[in-house]
Short mmCIF file of C-alpha atoms and ligand atoms in Angstrom, two decimals:
data_model
loop_
_atom_site.label_atom_id
_atom_site.label_comp_id
_atom_site.label_asym_id
_atom_site.label_seq_id
_atom_site.Cartn_x
_atom_site.Cartn_y
_atom_site.Cartn_z
CA MET A 1 -127.25 52.38 106.86
CA LYS A 2 -129.66 49.48 107.08
CA THR A 3 -128.59 46.27 108.82
CA ASP A 4 -127.84 43.32 106.54
CA ILE A 5 -130.42 40.99 108.11
CA ASN A 6 -129.44 37.80 106.26
CA SER A 7 -125.92 37.91 107.67
CA LEU A 8 -127.22 37.75 111.27
CA TYR A 9 -127.08 34.53 113.30
CA TYR A 10 -130.35 33.38 114.86
CA ASP A 11 -129.34 34.68 118.30
CA GLU A 12 -128.34 38.04 116.87
CA LEU A 13 -131.65 38.34 115.05
CA ASN A 14 -133.40 37.43 118.29
CA GLU A 15 -131.68 40.32 120.08
CA GLU A 16 -132.81 42.70 117.35
CA ILE A 17 -136.38 41.44 117.53
CA LEU A 18 -136.49 41.80 121.33
CA ALA A 19 -135.00 45.30 121.04
CA MET A 20 -137.88 46.18 118.69
CA GLY A 21 -140.22 45.21 121.52
CA LEU A 22 -141.50 42.12 119.70
CA PRO A 23 -142.13 38.69 121.20
CA LYS A 24 -139.48 36.08 120.47
CA PHE A 25 -141.70 33.84 118.35
CA ARG A 26 -141.21 36.52 115.69
CA THR A 27 -137.54 35.53 115.48
CA ALA A 28 -138.43 31.99 114.45
CA GLN A 29 -140.91 33.32 111.91
CA VAL A 30 -138.60 35.86 110.32
CA PHE A 31 -135.53 33.61 110.34
CA SER A 32 -137.47 30.80 108.68
CA ARG A 33 -138.89 33.18 106.08
CA LEU A 34 -135.39 34.40 105.23
CA HIS A 35 -133.34 31.21 105.35
CA GLU A 36 -135.80 28.37 104.76
CA LYS A 37 -138.51 29.89 102.57
CA LEU A 38 -135.91 32.15 100.91
CA CYS A 39 -138.03 35.32 100.87
CA THR A 40 -136.43 38.28 99.12
CA SER A 41 -138.74 40.96 100.52
CA PHE A 42 -140.56 41.68 103.76
CA ASP A 43 -143.79 41.99 101.76
CA GLU A 44 -143.78 38.22 101.35
CA MET A 45 -143.94 37.82 105.14
CA THR A 46 -147.70 37.99 105.27
CA GLU A 47 -147.90 36.84 108.87
CA LEU A 48 -146.44 40.22 109.84
CA SER A 49 -148.81 43.20 109.90
CA VAL A 50 -148.31 45.83 107.21
CA LYS A 51 -147.09 48.25 109.88
CA LEU A 52 -144.56 45.76 111.18
CA ARG A 53 -143.32 44.99 107.67
CA GLU A 54 -142.72 48.72 107.19
CA GLU A 55 -140.72 48.81 110.40
CA PHE A 56 -138.52 46.00 109.09
CA VAL A 57 -138.09 47.72 105.73
CA ASP A 58 -136.91 50.90 107.50
CA LYS A 59 -134.32 49.08 109.59
CA TYR A 60 -133.19 46.10 107.53
CA GLU A 61 -132.01 45.19 104.09
CA ILE A 62 -132.40 41.70 102.57
CA ARG A 63 -129.30 41.39 100.41
CA THR A 64 -129.97 39.38 97.31
CA VAL A 65 -128.21 38.61 94.07
CA LYS A 66 -130.05 38.92 90.76
CA ALA A 67 -129.34 36.75 87.74
CA VAL A 68 -128.31 38.85 84.75
CA LYS A 69 -127.12 35.95 82.63
CA GLU A 70 -127.58 32.20 82.71
CA GLN A 71 -125.68 29.80 80.49
CA VAL A 72 -126.55 26.13 80.25
CA SER A 73 -123.91 23.72 79.04
CA LYS A 74 -125.03 21.51 76.17
CA LEU A 75 -122.36 19.03 77.21
CA ASP A 76 -123.43 18.27 80.76
CA GLY A 77 -126.29 20.55 81.86
CA THR A 78 -124.04 22.62 84.10
CA ARG A 79 -125.57 26.05 84.69
CA LYS A 80 -123.42 29.08 85.07
CA TYR A 81 -124.94 32.23 86.54
CA LEU A 82 -123.76 35.78 86.34
CA PHE A 83 -125.28 37.57 89.32
CA ALA A 84 -125.50 41.30 90.01
CA LEU A 85 -125.04 42.49 93.59
CA SER A 86 -127.01 45.43 94.98
CA ASP A 87 -124.07 47.79 94.27
CA GLY A 88 -123.87 46.66 90.63
CA ASN A 89 -120.82 44.41 91.01
CA LEU A 90 -120.94 41.11 89.15
CA ILE A 91 -120.10 37.64 90.45
CA GLU A 92 -120.36 34.08 89.13
CA SER A 93 -121.82 30.89 90.53
CA VAL A 94 -122.19 27.44 89.01
CA LEU A 95 -124.73 24.65 89.50
CA MET A 96 -123.41 21.18 88.73
CA LYS A 97 -125.60 18.10 88.69
CA TYR A 98 -124.06 14.86 89.87
CA HIS A 99 -125.60 11.46 90.54
CA HIS A 100 -125.24 12.10 94.26
CA GLY A 101 -126.99 15.47 94.15
CA ASN A 102 -126.68 19.09 93.16
CA SER A 103 -123.54 20.98 93.90
CA VAL A 104 -123.18 24.76 93.81
CA CYS A 105 -119.85 26.51 93.42
CA ILE A 106 -119.94 29.99 94.93
CA SER A 107 -117.72 33.05 94.81
CA SER A 108 -116.37 34.50 98.07
CA GLN A 109 -115.06 37.84 96.76
CA VAL A 110 -115.61 40.22 93.87
CA GLY A 111 -112.35 39.63 92.02
CA CYS A 112 -109.29 38.36 93.87
CA ARG A 113 -105.87 39.67 94.88
CA MET A 114 -103.94 36.39 94.87
CA GLY A 115 -102.66 36.74 91.31
CA CYS A 116 -102.51 33.06 90.24
CA ARG A 117 -101.16 33.24 86.70
CA PHE A 118 -103.68 30.95 84.98
CA CYS A 119 -106.79 32.34 86.68
CA ALA A 120 -109.21 34.85 85.14
CA SER A 121 -110.72 35.96 88.48
CA THR A 122 -107.62 37.80 89.55
CA LEU A 123 -106.79 39.68 86.33
CA ASP A 124 -108.44 42.91 87.56
CA GLY A 125 -107.52 42.48 91.22
CA LEU A 126 -109.80 42.50 94.25
CA GLU A 127 -112.88 44.71 94.21
CA ARG A 128 -114.35 43.79 97.59
CA ASN A 129 -115.28 40.97 99.95
CA LEU A 130 -118.71 39.36 99.78
CA THR A 131 -120.88 39.49 102.89
CA ALA A 132 -122.16 36.22 104.35
CA SER A 133 -125.60 37.10 102.97
CA GLU A 134 -124.19 37.52 99.46
CA MET A 135 -122.56 34.09 99.65
CA LEU A 136 -125.83 32.57 100.90
CA SER A 137 -127.87 34.40 98.32
CA GLN A 138 -126.04 32.69 95.44
CA ILE A 139 -127.38 29.36 96.70
CA TYR A 140 -130.78 30.75 97.62
CA GLU A 141 -131.25 32.29 94.17
CA ILE A 142 -130.22 29.11 92.35
CA THR A 143 -132.62 27.11 94.54
CA ARG A 144 -135.41 29.56 93.73
CA LEU A 145 -134.67 29.63 90.00
CA THR A 146 -134.38 25.88 89.51
CA GLY A 147 -136.67 24.60 92.26
CA GLU A 148 -133.98 22.02 93.03
CA ARG A 149 -132.48 21.22 96.40
CA VAL A 150 -128.78 21.95 96.74
CA SER A 151 -126.94 19.24 98.67
CA ASN A 152 -123.28 20.28 98.30
CA VAL A 153 -121.53 23.61 98.31
CA VAL A 154 -117.98 24.29 97.22
CA VAL A 155 -116.39 27.66 97.96
CA MET A 156 -114.31 27.38 94.83
CA GLY A 157 -115.49 30.24 92.67
CA SER A 158 -113.82 33.63 92.36
CA GLY A 159 -111.98 34.93 95.40
CA GLU A 160 -109.79 33.55 98.16
CA PRO A 161 -112.00 32.46 101.07
CA MET A 162 -109.19 32.78 103.65
CA ASP A 163 -108.88 36.43 102.60
CA ASN A 164 -112.52 36.95 103.70
CA TYR A 165 -112.31 34.80 106.80
CA ASP A 166 -114.98 36.13 109.18
CA ASN A 167 -117.66 36.25 106.50
CA LEU A 168 -116.68 32.73 105.41
CA ILE A 169 -117.25 31.35 108.92
CA ARG A 170 -120.56 33.17 109.20
CA PHE A 171 -121.60 31.76 105.83
CA ILE A 172 -120.68 28.20 106.84
CA ASN A 173 -122.65 28.42 110.08
CA LEU A 174 -125.70 29.92 108.39
CA ILE A 175 -125.88 27.54 105.41
CA SER A 176 -125.60 24.54 107.75
CA CYS A 177 -128.02 25.95 110.35
CA ASP A 178 -130.90 23.57 111.08
CA LYS A 179 -133.29 26.50 110.98
CA GLY A 180 -132.18 27.34 107.45
CA LEU A 181 -131.29 25.21 104.41
CA ASN A 182 -129.53 22.82 106.78
CA ILE A 183 -126.82 21.70 104.36
CA SER A 184 -124.48 19.44 106.32
CA LYS A 185 -121.00 20.83 107.00
CA ARG A 186 -119.71 17.49 105.74
CA ASN A 187 -121.03 18.49 102.33
CA LEU A 188 -119.10 21.76 102.28
CA THR A 189 -115.68 22.27 100.70
CA VAL A 190 -113.50 25.34 101.06
CA SER A 191 -110.70 25.78 98.55
CA THR A 192 -107.63 27.87 99.31
CA CYS A 193 -104.56 28.83 97.32
CA GLY A 194 -102.59 28.13 100.52
CA VAL A 195 -102.82 30.99 103.01
CA VAL A 196 -101.05 29.19 105.85
CA PRO A 197 -102.26 31.25 108.87
CA GLY A 198 -105.81 30.96 107.51
CA ILE A 199 -105.52 27.16 107.37
CA TYR A 200 -104.42 27.01 111.05
CA LYS A 201 -107.20 29.32 112.14
CA PHE A 202 -109.75 27.35 110.13
CA ALA A 203 -108.49 24.08 111.64
CA ASP A 204 -109.00 25.48 115.14
CA GLU A 205 -112.69 26.06 114.37
CA GLN A 206 -112.90 22.23 114.20
CA LEU A 207 -115.63 22.22 111.61
CA PRO A 208 -116.13 18.99 109.61
CA VAL A 209 -115.61 20.85 106.35
CA THR A 210 -113.39 19.52 103.55
CA LEU A 211 -110.35 21.66 102.87
CA ALA A 212 -109.09 21.72 99.30
CA LEU A 213 -105.61 23.03 98.68
CA SER A 214 -104.75 24.41 95.25
CA LEU A 215 -101.32 22.85 95.00
CA HIS A 216 -100.61 22.85 91.25
CA SER A 217 -96.85 22.23 91.71
CA VAL A 218 -94.68 20.09 93.91
CA THR A 219 -91.59 22.29 94.09
CA ASP A 220 -91.45 25.80 95.55
CA GLU A 221 -89.62 27.03 92.49
CA LYS A 222 -92.25 25.94 90.02
CA ARG A 223 -95.13 26.87 92.29
CA GLN A 224 -93.77 30.40 92.57
CA THR A 225 -93.99 30.83 88.81
CA LEU A 226 -97.70 29.91 88.85
CA MET A 227 -98.87 31.31 92.19
CA PRO A 228 -97.49 34.43 93.91
CA ILE A 229 -98.69 33.13 97.32
CA ALA A 230 -95.95 30.47 97.03
CA LYS A 231 -93.36 33.19 97.56
CA LYS A 232 -94.83 33.74 101.01
CA TYR A 233 -95.32 30.15 102.19
CA SER A 234 -93.24 27.13 101.24
CA ILE A 235 -94.72 23.76 100.34
CA ASP A 236 -93.22 22.38 103.54
CA GLU A 237 -95.07 24.97 105.64
CA LEU A 238 -98.23 24.21 103.66
CA MET A 239 -97.97 20.47 104.28
CA LYS A 240 -97.53 21.07 108.02
CA ALA A 241 -100.63 23.27 108.05
CA CYS A 242 -102.58 20.59 106.15
CA GLU A 243 -101.45 17.91 108.61
CA TYR A 244 -102.65 20.12 111.43
CA TYR A 245 -106.01 20.52 109.65
CA PHE A 246 -106.36 16.76 109.30
CA ASP A 247 -105.45 16.20 112.98
CA LYS A 248 -107.94 18.77 114.21
CA THR A 249 -110.89 17.90 111.98
CA GLY A 250 -110.32 14.30 110.91
CA ARG A 251 -111.12 15.38 107.38
CA ARG A 252 -108.84 14.32 104.55
CA ILE A 253 -107.38 17.12 102.51
CA THR A 254 -108.01 17.39 98.79
CA PHE A 255 -105.18 18.58 96.57
CA GLU A 256 -106.31 20.39 93.48
CA TYR A 257 -103.90 20.09 90.63
CA SER A 258 -104.58 21.91 87.36
CA LEU A 259 -102.47 20.30 84.67
CA VAL A 260 -100.57 22.78 82.51
CA ARG A 261 -98.96 21.30 79.41
CA ASP A 262 -95.16 20.93 79.74
CA VAL A 263 -95.19 22.96 82.95
CA ASN A 264 -96.40 20.71 85.78
CA ASP A 265 -97.34 17.48 83.98
CA LEU A 266 -93.91 15.85 83.74
CA ASP A 267 -92.83 12.54 85.28
CA GLU A 268 -90.97 14.34 88.05
CA ASP A 269 -94.18 16.22 88.90
CA ALA A 270 -96.13 12.98 89.22
CA ALA A 271 -93.39 11.54 91.43
CA GLY A 272 -93.42 14.60 93.71
CA LEU A 273 -97.19 14.59 93.92
CA ILE A 274 -97.19 10.92 94.92
CA LYS A 275 -94.87 11.77 97.82
CA LEU A 276 -96.86 14.74 99.08
CA ALA A 277 -100.28 13.11 98.70
CA GLY A 278 -98.99 9.89 100.27
CA ARG A 279 -97.67 11.73 103.30
CA LEU A 280 -101.05 13.40 103.91
CA HIS A 281 -103.36 10.62 102.64
CA ALA A 282 -104.76 13.37 100.47
CA HIS A 283 -107.24 12.93 97.68
CA VAL A 284 -105.94 14.37 94.41
CA ASN A 285 -108.26 16.12 92.01
CA LEU A 286 -106.76 16.61 88.56
CA ILE A 287 -108.11 19.04 86.00
CA PRO A 288 -106.54 20.12 82.72
CA VAL A 289 -106.07 23.88 83.00
CA ASN A 290 -108.80 25.84 81.27
CA PRO A 291 -106.84 28.26 79.06
CA ILE A 292 -107.67 31.96 79.33
CA LYS A 293 -106.93 34.29 76.45
CA GLU A 294 -104.82 36.63 78.60
CA ARG A 295 -102.19 33.94 79.27
CA GLU A 296 -100.13 31.54 77.23
CA TYR A 297 -100.77 28.39 79.33
CA ARG A 298 -102.21 25.39 77.53
CA GLU A 299 -103.93 22.32 78.93
CA THR A 300 -102.41 18.88 79.18
CA THR A 301 -104.00 16.71 76.51
CA GLY A 302 -106.35 13.81 77.27
CA PRO A 303 -104.02 10.79 76.98
CA ARG A 304 -101.34 12.52 79.03
CA VAL A 305 -103.89 13.33 81.75
CA ILE A 306 -104.85 9.64 81.92
CA GLU A 307 -101.19 8.64 82.03
CA PHE A 308 -100.56 11.10 84.88
CA LYS A 309 -103.57 9.77 86.76
CA ASN A 310 -102.51 6.16 86.27
CA LYS A 311 -99.09 6.89 87.74
CA LEU A 312 -100.66 8.26 90.89
CA GLU A 313 -103.15 5.43 91.12
CA LYS A 314 -100.45 2.76 90.79
CA SER A 315 -98.77 4.27 93.82
CA GLY A 316 -101.95 3.96 95.84
CA ILE A 317 -103.02 7.59 95.64
CA ASN A 318 -106.72 8.31 95.66
CA VAL A 319 -107.15 10.34 92.50
CA THR A 320 -109.97 11.63 90.31
CA ILE A 321 -110.07 13.66 87.15
CA ARG A 322 -112.45 16.50 87.76
CA ARG A 323 -115.19 16.44 85.19
CA GLU A 324 -114.53 19.42 83.01
CA MET A 325 -117.95 20.78 83.52
CA GLY A 326 -119.23 23.56 81.38
CA ARG A 327 -116.09 24.10 79.36
CA ASP A 328 -118.32 25.43 76.58
CA ILE A 329 -119.75 28.11 78.89
CA ASP A 330 -116.71 29.91 80.30
CA GLY A 331 -116.53 27.24 82.99
CA ALA A 332 -113.31 28.38 84.68
CA CYS A 333 -113.24 30.83 87.53
CA GLY A 334 -114.03 34.38 86.57
CA GLN A 335 -114.14 33.89 82.80
CA LEU A 336 -117.79 34.81 82.28
CA ARG A 337 -117.57 37.89 84.50
CA LYS A 338 -114.36 39.03 82.86
CA ARG A 339 -115.77 38.60 79.37
CA THR A 340 -119.00 40.43 80.22
CA MET A 341 -117.11 43.32 81.79
CA ASP A 342 -114.70 43.57 78.88
CA GLU A 343 -117.59 43.59 76.43
CA SER A 344 -119.26 46.46 78.26
CA THR A 345 -116.03 48.51 78.35
CA GLY A 346 -115.04 47.63 74.79
CA LYS A 347 -111.92 45.75 75.88
CA GLU A 348 -112.93 42.53 74.14
CA GLY A 349 -110.29 41.15 71.87
CA GLN A 350 -107.34 42.93 73.39
CA GLY A 351 -106.06 39.92 75.27
CA ALA A 352 -103.13 37.73 74.30
N1 LIG B 1 -108.86 30.98 95.77
C1 LIG B 1 -109.25 29.62 95.96
C2 LIG B 1 -110.57 29.21 95.34
C3 LIG B 1 -110.87 29.70 93.95
S1 LIG B 1 -110.22 28.92 92.54
C4 LIG B 1 -108.15 28.70 95.52
O1 LIG B 1 -107.17 29.18 94.96
O2 LIG B 1 -108.23 27.50 95.77
C5 LIG B 1 -110.79 27.27 92.45
C6 LIG B 1 -109.79 26.35 91.77
O3 LIG B 1 -109.73 26.56 90.34
C7 LIG B 1 -108.38 26.56 92.26
O4 LIG B 1 -107.75 25.33 92.41
C8 LIG B 1 -107.75 27.34 91.13
O5 LIG B 1 -106.35 27.27 91.16
C9 LIG B 1 -108.38 26.70 89.94
N2 LIG B 1 -108.37 27.48 88.70
C10 LIG B 1 -108.48 28.81 88.53
N3 LIG B 1 -108.42 29.14 87.22
C11 LIG B 1 -108.27 27.98 86.55
C12 LIG B 1 -108.15 27.66 85.17
N4 LIG B 1 -108.16 28.59 84.24
N5 LIG B 1 -108.03 26.34 84.85
C13 LIG B 1 -108.02 25.38 85.79
N6 LIG B 1 -108.14 25.62 87.10
C14 LIG B 1 -108.24 26.91 87.49
#
């Protein structure tokens, strides 16, 4: 099997290059071609002789994703991409344009095994982990297609990043590498459903990355009905892990809270959220749940969302309503992939 060259750190690539009997300036050349100039084939590396390019082709694979569908939101210009991996699996990525720059939301796994009730990514379970190169390639491909510089990355697409830990760390180090796209770690966010040992391990890396916790409920009982992971770790254990993360990295935690009508948008929910967010000085990101046809959950309506936000704000909580970007283009996690797969297997229309 060929080596996945885009998942190698600079030093690892250097070892490979030296083992091929090449001088080390080749490492700088090849690494820059891959991670700065975003080449997708060795043929583009014209500073290498044809013979040398053939040697690379024999030994190495440049893993890329290929766009098979692109949807542009008429509401806000958000672009959603359906990408095919080299083995035919499909994943989704999203480009969002903000005043402060372009943000890309990437997937970390094909599918997901966490089973959150409202989420489309997990309906068919986990297919496989993405390699670091496949996470990078989502950003590289969007940069190539749009010609725009990406300044922020959120690992908030399909998959649970803590369930693909080693590749996640490799991805973070490569995307922020000064010999590559050099996106600051401070502009990276990793979102987890709350895998407690993963949070501790991630904290110990002491990377200045923002951690977002998908909280969605303030009592264990309610959280367990929405998220199976809550049966494994209590909210109290989660809060301790988040405190540890804040102590180790100095980065404030973000709580993600998807508002589900009559489920987690009651006064008692707001009161509980004020307590938890206050204790951690967390930033709260509210979003009305994006309903999927397979489940009965409905979103909290506009005025109620504002009311919920105002309650938090009055208590001094730092809160934003996430712009519902691309709601007209299957904006929520895994919806476009799921729909495309169902269409190709004739399952369309069988959902709830
Ligand atoms: N596994 C990670 C990251 C992927 S999901 C995590 O759980 O955090 C990114 C965010 O979108 C999570 O907060 C998730 O709970 C939320 N989400 C998933 N499906 C949604 C939907 N249909 N509507 C609103 N939010 C959703």
